[in-house]
Coordinates of C-alpha atoms in Angstrom, one line a residue:
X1 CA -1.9 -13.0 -12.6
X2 CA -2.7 -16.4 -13.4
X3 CA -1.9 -19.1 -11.6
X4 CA 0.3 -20.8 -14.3
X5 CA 2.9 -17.9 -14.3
X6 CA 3.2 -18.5 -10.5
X7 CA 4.2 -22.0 -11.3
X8 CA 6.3 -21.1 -14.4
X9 CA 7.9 -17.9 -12.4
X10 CA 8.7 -19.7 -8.9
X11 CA 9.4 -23.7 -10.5
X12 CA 6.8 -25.4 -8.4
X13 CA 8.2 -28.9 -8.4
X14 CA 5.0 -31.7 -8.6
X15 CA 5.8 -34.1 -6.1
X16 CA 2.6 -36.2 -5.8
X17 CA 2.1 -40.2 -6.7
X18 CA -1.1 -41.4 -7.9
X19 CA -3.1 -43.5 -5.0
X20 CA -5.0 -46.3 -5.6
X21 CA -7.8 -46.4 -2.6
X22 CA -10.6 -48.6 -1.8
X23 CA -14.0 -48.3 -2.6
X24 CA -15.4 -47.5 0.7
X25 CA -16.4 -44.2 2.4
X26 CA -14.3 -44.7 5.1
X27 CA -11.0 -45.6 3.4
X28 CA -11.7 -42.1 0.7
X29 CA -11.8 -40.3 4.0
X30 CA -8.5 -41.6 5.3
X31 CA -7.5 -41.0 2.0
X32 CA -8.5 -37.3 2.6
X33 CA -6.8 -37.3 5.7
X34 CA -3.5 -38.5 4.4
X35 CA -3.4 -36.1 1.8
X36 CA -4.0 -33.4 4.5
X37 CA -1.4 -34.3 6.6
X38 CA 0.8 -34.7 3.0
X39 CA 0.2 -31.0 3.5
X40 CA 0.4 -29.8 6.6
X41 CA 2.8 -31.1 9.9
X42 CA 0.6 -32.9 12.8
X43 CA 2.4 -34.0 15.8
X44 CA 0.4 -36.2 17.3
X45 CA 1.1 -39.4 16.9
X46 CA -2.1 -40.9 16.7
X47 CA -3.0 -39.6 13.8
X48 CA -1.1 -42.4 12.1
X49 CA -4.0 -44.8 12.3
X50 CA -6.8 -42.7 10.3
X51 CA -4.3 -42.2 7.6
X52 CA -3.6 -45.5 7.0
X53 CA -6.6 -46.1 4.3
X54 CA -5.7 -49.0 3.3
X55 CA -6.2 -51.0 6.1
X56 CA -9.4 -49.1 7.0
X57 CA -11.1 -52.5 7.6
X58 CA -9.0 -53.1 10.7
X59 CA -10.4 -49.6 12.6
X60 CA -12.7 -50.4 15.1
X61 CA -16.4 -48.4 15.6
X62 CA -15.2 -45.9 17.9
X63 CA -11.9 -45.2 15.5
X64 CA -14.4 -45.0 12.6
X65 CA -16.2 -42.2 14.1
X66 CA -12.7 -40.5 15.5
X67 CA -12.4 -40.4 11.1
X68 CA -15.3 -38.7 10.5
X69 CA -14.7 -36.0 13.1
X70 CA -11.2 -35.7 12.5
X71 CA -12.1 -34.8 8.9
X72 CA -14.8 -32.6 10.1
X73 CA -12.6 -30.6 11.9
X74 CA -9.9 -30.6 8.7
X75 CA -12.5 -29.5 6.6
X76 CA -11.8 -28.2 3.0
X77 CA -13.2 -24.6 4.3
X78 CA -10.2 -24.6 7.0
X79 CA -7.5 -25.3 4.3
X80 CA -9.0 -24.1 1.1
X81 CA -7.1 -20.7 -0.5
X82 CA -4.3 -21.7 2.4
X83 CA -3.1 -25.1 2.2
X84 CA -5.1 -26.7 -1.1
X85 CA -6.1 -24.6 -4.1
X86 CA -8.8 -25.0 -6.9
X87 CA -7.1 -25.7 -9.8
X88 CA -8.3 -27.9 -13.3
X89 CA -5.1 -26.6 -14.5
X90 CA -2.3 -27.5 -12.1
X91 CA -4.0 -31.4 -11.5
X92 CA -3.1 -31.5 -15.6
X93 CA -4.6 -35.5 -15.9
X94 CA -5.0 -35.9 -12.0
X95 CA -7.6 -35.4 -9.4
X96 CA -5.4 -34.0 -7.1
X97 CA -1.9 -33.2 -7.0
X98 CA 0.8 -31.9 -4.4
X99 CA 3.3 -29.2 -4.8
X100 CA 6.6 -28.2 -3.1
X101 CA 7.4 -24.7 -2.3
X102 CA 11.1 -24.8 -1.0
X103 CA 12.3 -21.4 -0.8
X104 CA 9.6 -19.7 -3.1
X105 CA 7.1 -20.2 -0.9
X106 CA 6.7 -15.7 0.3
X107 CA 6.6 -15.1 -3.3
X108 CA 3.6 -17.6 -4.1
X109 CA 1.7 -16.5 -1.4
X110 CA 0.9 -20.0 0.2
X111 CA 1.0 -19.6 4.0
X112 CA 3.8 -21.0 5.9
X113 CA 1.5 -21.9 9.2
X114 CA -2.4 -22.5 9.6
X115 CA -4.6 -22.2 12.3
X116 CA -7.0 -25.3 13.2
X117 CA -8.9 -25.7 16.0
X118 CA -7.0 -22.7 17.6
X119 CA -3.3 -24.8 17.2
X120 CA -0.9 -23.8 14.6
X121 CA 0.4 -26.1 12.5
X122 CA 3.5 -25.5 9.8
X123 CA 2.7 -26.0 5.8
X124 CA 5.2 -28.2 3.7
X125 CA 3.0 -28.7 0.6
X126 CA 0.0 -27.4 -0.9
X127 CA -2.4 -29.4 -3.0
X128 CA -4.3 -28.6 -6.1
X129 CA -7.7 -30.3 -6.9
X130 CA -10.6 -30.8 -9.0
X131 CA -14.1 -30.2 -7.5
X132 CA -14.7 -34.1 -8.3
X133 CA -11.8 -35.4 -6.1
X134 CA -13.6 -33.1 -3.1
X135 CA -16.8 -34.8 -4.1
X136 CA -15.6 -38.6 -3.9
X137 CA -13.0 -38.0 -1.2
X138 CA -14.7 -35.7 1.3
X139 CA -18.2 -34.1 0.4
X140 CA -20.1 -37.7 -0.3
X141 CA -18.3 -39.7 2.3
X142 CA -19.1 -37.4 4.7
X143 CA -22.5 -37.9 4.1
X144 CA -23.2 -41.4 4.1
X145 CA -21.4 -41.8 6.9
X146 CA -23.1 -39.2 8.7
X147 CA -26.1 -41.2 8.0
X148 CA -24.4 -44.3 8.8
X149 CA -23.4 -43.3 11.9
X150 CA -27.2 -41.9 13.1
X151 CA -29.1 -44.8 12.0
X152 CA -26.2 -47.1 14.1
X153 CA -27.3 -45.0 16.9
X154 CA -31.0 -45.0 16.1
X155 CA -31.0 -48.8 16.4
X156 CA -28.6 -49.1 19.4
X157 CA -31.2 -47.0 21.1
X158 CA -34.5 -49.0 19.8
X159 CA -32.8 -52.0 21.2
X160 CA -32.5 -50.8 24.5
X161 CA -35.8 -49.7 24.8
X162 CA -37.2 -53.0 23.5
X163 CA -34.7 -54.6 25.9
X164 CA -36.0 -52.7 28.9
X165 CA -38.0 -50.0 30.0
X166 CA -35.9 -48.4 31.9
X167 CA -33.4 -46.5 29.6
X168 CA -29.8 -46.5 31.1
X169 CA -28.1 -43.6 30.8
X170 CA -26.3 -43.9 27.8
X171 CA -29.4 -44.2 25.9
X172 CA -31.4 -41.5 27.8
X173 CA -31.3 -38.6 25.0
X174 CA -33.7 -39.4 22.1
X175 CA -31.9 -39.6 18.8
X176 CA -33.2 -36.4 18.3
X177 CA -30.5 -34.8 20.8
X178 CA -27.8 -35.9 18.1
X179 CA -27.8 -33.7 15.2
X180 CA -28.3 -34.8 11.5
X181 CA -25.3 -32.9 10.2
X182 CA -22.4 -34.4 11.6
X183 CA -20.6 -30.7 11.7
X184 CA -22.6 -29.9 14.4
X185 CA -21.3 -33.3 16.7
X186 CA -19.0 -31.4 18.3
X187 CA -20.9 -27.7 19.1
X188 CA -21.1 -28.0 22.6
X189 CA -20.4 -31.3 25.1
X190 CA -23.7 -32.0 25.4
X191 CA -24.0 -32.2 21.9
X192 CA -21.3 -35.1 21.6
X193 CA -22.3 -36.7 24.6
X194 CA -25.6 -37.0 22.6
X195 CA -24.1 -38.6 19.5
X196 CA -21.5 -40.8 21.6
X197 CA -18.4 -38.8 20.0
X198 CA -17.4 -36.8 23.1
X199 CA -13.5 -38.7 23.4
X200 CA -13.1 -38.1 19.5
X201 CA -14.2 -34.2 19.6
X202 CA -11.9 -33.8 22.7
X203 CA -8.9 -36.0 20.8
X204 CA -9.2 -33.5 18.1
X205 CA -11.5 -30.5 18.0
X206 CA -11.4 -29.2 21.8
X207 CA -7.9 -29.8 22.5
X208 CA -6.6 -26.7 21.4
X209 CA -9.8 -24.6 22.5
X210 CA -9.6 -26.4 26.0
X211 CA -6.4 -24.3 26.5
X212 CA -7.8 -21.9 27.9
X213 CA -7.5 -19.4 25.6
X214 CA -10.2 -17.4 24.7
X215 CA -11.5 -17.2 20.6
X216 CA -12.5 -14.3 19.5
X217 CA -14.0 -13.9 15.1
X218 CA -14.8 -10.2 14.1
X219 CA -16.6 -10.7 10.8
X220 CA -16.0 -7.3 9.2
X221 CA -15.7 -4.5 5.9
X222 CA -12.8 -2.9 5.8
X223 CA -14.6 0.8 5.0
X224 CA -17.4 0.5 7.2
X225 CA -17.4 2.9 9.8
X226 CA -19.1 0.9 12.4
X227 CA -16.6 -2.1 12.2
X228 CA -13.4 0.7 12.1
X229 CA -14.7 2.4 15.3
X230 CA -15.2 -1.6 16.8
X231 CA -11.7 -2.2 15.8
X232 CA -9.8 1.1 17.0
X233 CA -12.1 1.1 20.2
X234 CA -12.1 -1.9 21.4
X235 CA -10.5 -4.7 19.7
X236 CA -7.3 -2.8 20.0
X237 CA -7.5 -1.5 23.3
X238 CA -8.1 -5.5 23.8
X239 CA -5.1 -7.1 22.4
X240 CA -2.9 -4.4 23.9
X241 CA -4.7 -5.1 27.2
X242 CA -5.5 -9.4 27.2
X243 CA -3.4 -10.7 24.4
X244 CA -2.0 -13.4 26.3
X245 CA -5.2 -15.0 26.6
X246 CA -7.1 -14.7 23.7
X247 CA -7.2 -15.7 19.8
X248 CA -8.1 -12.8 17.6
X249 CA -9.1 -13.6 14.2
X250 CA -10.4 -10.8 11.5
X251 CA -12.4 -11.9 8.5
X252 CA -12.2 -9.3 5.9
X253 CA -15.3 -9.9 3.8
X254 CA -19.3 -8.8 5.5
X255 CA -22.2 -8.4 3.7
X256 CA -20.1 -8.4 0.2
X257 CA -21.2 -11.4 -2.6
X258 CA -19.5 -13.2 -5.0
X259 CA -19.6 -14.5 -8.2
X260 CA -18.1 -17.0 -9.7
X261 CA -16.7 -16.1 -13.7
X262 CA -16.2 -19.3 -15.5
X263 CA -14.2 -17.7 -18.4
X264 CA -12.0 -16.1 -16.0
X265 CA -12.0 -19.1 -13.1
X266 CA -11.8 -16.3 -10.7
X267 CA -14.2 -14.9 -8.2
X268 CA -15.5 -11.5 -8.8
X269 CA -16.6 -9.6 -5.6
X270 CA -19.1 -6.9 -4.6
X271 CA -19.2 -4.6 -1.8
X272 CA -21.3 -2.5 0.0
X273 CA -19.2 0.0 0.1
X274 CA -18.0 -0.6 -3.7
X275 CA -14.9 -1.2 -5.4
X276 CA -12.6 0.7 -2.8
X277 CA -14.4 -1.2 -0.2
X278 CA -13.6 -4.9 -2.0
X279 CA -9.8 -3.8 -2.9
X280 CA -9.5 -2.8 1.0
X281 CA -10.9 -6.1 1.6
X282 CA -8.1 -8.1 -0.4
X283 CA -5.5 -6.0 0.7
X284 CA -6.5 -6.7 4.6
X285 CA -6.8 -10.6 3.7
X286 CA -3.4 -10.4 1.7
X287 CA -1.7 -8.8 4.7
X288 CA -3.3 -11.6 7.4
X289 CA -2.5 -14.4 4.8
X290 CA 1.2 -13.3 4.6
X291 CA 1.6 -12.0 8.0
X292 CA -0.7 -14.5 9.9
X293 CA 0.6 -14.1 13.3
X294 CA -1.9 -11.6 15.1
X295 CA 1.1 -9.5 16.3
X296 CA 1.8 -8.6 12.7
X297 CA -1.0 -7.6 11.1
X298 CA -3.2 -6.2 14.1
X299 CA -1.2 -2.9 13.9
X300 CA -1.4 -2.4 10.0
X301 CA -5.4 -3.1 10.0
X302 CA -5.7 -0.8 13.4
X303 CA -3.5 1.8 11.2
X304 CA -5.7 1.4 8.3
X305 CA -8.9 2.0 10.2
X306 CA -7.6 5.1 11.6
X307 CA -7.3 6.5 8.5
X308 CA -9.8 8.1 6.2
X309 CA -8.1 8.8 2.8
X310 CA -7.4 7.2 -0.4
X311 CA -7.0 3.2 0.3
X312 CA -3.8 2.1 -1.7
X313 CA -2.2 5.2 -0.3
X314 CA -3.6 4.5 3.3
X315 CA -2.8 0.7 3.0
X316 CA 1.4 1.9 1.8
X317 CA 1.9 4.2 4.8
X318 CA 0.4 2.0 7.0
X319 CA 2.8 -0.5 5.6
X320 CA 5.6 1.4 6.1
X321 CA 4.6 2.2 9.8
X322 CA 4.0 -1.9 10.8
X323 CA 7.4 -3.5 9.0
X324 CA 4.9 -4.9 5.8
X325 CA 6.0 -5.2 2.6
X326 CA 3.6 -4.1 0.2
X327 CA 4.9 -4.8 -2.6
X328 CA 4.8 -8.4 -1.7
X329 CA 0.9 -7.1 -0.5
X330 CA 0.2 -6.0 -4.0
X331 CA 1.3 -8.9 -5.9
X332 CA -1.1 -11.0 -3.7
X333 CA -4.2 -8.5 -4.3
X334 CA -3.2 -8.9 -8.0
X335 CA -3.3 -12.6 -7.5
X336 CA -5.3 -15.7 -8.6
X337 CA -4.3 -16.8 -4.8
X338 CA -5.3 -13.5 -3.8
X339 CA -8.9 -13.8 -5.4
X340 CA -8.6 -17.5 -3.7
X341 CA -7.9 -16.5 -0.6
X342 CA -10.9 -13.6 -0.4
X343 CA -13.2 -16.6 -1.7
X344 CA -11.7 -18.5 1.4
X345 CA -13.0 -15.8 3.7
X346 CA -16.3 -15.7 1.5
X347 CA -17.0 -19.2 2.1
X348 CA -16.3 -18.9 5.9
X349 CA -18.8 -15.5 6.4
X350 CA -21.8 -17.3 4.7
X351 CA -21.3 -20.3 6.9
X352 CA -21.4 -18.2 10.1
X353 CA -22.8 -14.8 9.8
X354 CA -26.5 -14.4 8.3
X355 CA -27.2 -13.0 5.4
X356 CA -27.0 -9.4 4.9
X357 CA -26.2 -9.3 8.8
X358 CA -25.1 -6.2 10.5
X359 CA -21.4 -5.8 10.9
X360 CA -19.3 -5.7 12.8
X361 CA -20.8 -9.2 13.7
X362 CA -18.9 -11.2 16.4
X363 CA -18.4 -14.9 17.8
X364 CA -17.0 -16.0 21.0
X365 CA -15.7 -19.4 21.3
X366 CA -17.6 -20.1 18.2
X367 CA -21.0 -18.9 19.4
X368 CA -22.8 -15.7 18.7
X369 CA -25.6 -14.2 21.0
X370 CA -27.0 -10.7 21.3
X371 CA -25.8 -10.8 24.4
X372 CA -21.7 -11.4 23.7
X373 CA -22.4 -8.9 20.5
X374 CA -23.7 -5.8 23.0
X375 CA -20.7 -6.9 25.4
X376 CA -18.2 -7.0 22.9
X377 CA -19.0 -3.7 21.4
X378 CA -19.2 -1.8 24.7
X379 CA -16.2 -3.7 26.9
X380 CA -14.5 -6.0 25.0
X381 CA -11.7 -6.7 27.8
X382 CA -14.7 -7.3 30.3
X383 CA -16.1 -10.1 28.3
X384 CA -12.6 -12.0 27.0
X385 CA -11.9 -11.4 31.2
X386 CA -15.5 -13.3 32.0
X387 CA -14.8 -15.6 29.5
X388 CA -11.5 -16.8 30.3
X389 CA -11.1 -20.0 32.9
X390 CA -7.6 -20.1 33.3
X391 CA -5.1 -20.3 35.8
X392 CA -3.2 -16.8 34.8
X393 CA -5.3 -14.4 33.6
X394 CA -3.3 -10.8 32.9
X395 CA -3.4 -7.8 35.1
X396 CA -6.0 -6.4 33.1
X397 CA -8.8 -9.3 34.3
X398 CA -7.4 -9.1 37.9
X399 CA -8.1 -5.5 38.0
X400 CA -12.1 -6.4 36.7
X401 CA -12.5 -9.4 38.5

C-alpha cells in the first residue's frame, strides 16, 4: 500500500510552517534539533537552548559542542521509519514537512513511543523529508563541524606545547586519542575525555545508560535455527529471570541485503533463508514497531521460534496466544511503513554487525567482543548479572553472585 492512501484513508492533517534558518552549520543543526523535538516529547528543560537556531550566535563553545552531540545521539538512523519518513511525495513543494496523527495514529503504523539512548520518549508528530533537507540540515553540518571542532582542539593542544613543555593534563592525550568521526565522541569515557565532550555525552547520551540498566541488541533472522535456539534458550529464560534490570532489543534483519527500487520507492529485501525468511522478518519488525514495549512482543517472537511450520500460519496462532492483533500486523507487512521500517533495521545491522557476520550476533552496552558473544550464548543471566552495577539486582543475580 502506498503511502498516499495512508494519508488519503487516515486524513493526515499537514501541520508544518516553512522556516527560514541561517546560513551556518550550527544554526541548520539546531534547526534539526527543533524539528526533532517538533516530533517527539523531551523533558528536559535544557534542551531549549540548542533549539533555538536562531540565536545560534549567542551559544557559547562548550554549548556548540553539547549541539553536535546532541544531534549525534538524535541521529536520523534512531528516528528514521519511526518518527520521520522518506517521502518526495508527502513534502509536495517542501523539504520537510510535519504531520499530525490524532486518533489514527495504530492504523498508520507510526509508533506512539521511541527508544533513545535507553529513555523512552512519547511521539506527537512524524515528519516527512527529502534526502536534500537530511543533507543541508544534518549529514553536511555534521561534518564540518566535526572538523571544526578537531582542528579547535588540534590547535589548543599545539599551543600548549609551544607554551610549555610540560603538558598539563588537559592536554596530555595526543589529538590522536580523539576520534575523526564525531559518532564515536562518546564510545567509552575515555574517549570524550579525549575530545573534551565528556559533560555533553553525560548531559545527553549516558544519562539513560548510566541507570543502571543493562543493554542488551540481538541482531538476528527470524528462520535461522541458531538465533531461534539463542532466543528460546537463553534470551527467554533471561527476561523471565532479570527483566528488571536489563533493556532487550531484537533486530529482525542479519545477513539479509537490500535494494533500493526507484520505480517502486520501496526497498526490496533478500534473505538467506529466502522469501519466508524476509516475510518472517517484517512480520517480527511489524509486531516490535506496534507493540514496542519488550513485555509485548518478547512472547509472540519466543512463540514464533518455537514453532516450525508454515510462517503466516505460525505468526496468527502465535498472535492469538500473546493478545496481538494481526490483522493490524498484516496491514503493516503490506505497508510502505512496513518496507520503511525493515529498511530502518537494515540501516541499523550494517552499522553494527559485519558483513555477512554470523548470527545470532550480540552487543552489550553497545560493545561486541568474542568474549560477551560465548557468554551470552551459554549463560545469558550470568553475564547481564556481571554486568549490572546497581543497587538492586533481582533474586536471580543474588543467587550467582
Amino acid at each position: 500500500m502506498a503511502l498516499h492512501l495512508f494519508r488519503d484513508q487516515f486524513s493526515l492533517r499537514p501541520t508544518s510552517t516553512r522556516a527560514t534558518v541561517p546560513d551556518n552549520d550550527l544554526a541548520r543543526l539546531m534547526y534539526y534539533l527543533n524539528c526533532v523535538f517538533n516530533a517527539i516529547e523531551y523533558k528536559d528543560q535544557d534542551v531549549r537552548r540548542y533549539r533555538d537556531y536562531h540565536n545560534w550566535s549567542l551559544l557559547s563553545d562548550t554549548e556548540q559542542r553539547a549541539v553536535l552531540v546532541f544531534a549525534l545521539a538524535l541521529s536520523p538512523n534512531e528516528l528514521d521509519g519511526q518518527v520521520f519518513f522518506h517521502s518526495d511525495e508527502l513534502c509536495g513543494d517542501s523539504s520537510n514537512k510535519f504531520y499530525e496523527l490524532s486518533q489514527v495514529r495504530h492504523q498508520l503504523l507510526a509508533v506512539q513511543s521511541i527508544v533513545i539512548s535507553g529513555q523512552t520518549h512519547n511521539v506527537k508528530k512524524i515528519m516527512t523529508y527529502k534526502m536534500s533537507w537530511i543533507q543541508n540540515n544534518y549529514i553536511e553540518p555534521v561534518k564540518r563541524l566535526t572538523y571544526y571542532f578537531n582542528q579547535q582542539r588540534e590547535r589548543q593542544i599545539a599551543a600548549a606545547r609551544a607554551k610549555s613543555a610540560r603538558v598539563t593534563y588537559a592536554y596530555q592525550s595526543s589529538p590522536s586519542n580523539c576520534p575523526t568521526s564525531s559518532a564515536d565522541w562518546c564510545k567509552t569515557k575515555e574517549i570524550a575525555a579525549a575530545c573534551e565532550v565528556t559533560k555533553q555525552c553525560a548531559s545527553f547520551v549516558w544519562k539513560a545508560t548510566d541507570n543502571d540498566r543493562v543493554n542488551f541488541t540481538i541482531y538476528y533472522e527470524a528462520l535461522c535455527a541458531d538465533c531461534r535456539q539463542f532466543i528460546i534458550t537463553q534470551v527467554w529464560f533471561a527476561y523471565q529471570a532479570v527483566a528488571d534490570i536489563v533493556n532487550l532489543t531484537f533486530i529482525p534483519y542479519g545477513n539479509a541485503h537490500e535494494v533500493y527500487r526507484p520505480e517502486t520507492k520501496l526497498y526490496q529485501f533478500y534473505c538467506q533463508h529466502g522469501p519466508d525468511e524476509c516475510y518472517a522478518n517484517l512480520i517480527h519488525t511489524c509486531v516490535i514497531a506496534l507493540y514496542p514495549e519488550t513485555q509485548q512482543h518478547i512472547p509472540f517472537i519466543y512463540c514464533m521460534d518455537s514453532i516450525v511450520d508454515d510462517v503466516e500460519k505460525v505468526a496468527r496462532q502465535c498472535a492469538k496466544n500473546t493478545s496481538i492483533d494481526f490483522e493490524k500486523v498484516a496491514t503493516c507487512t503490506n505497508s510502505r511503513m512496513g518496507n520503511q521500517l525493515q529498511h530502518t533495521y537494515a540501516v541499523e545491522t550494517e552499522r553494527t554487525k559485519p558483513t555477512e557476520g554470523f548470527v545470532p550476533w550480540v552487543t552489550l552496552n553497545g560493545n561486541h567482543t568474542k568474549e560477551i558473544q560465548d557468554l551470552a550464548e551459554t549463560d545469558l543471566i550470568s553475564l547481564i548479572c556481571d554486568t549490572y552495577k546497581g543497587p538492586n539486582p533481582p533474586a536471580r543475580c543474588k543467587k550467582i553472585l
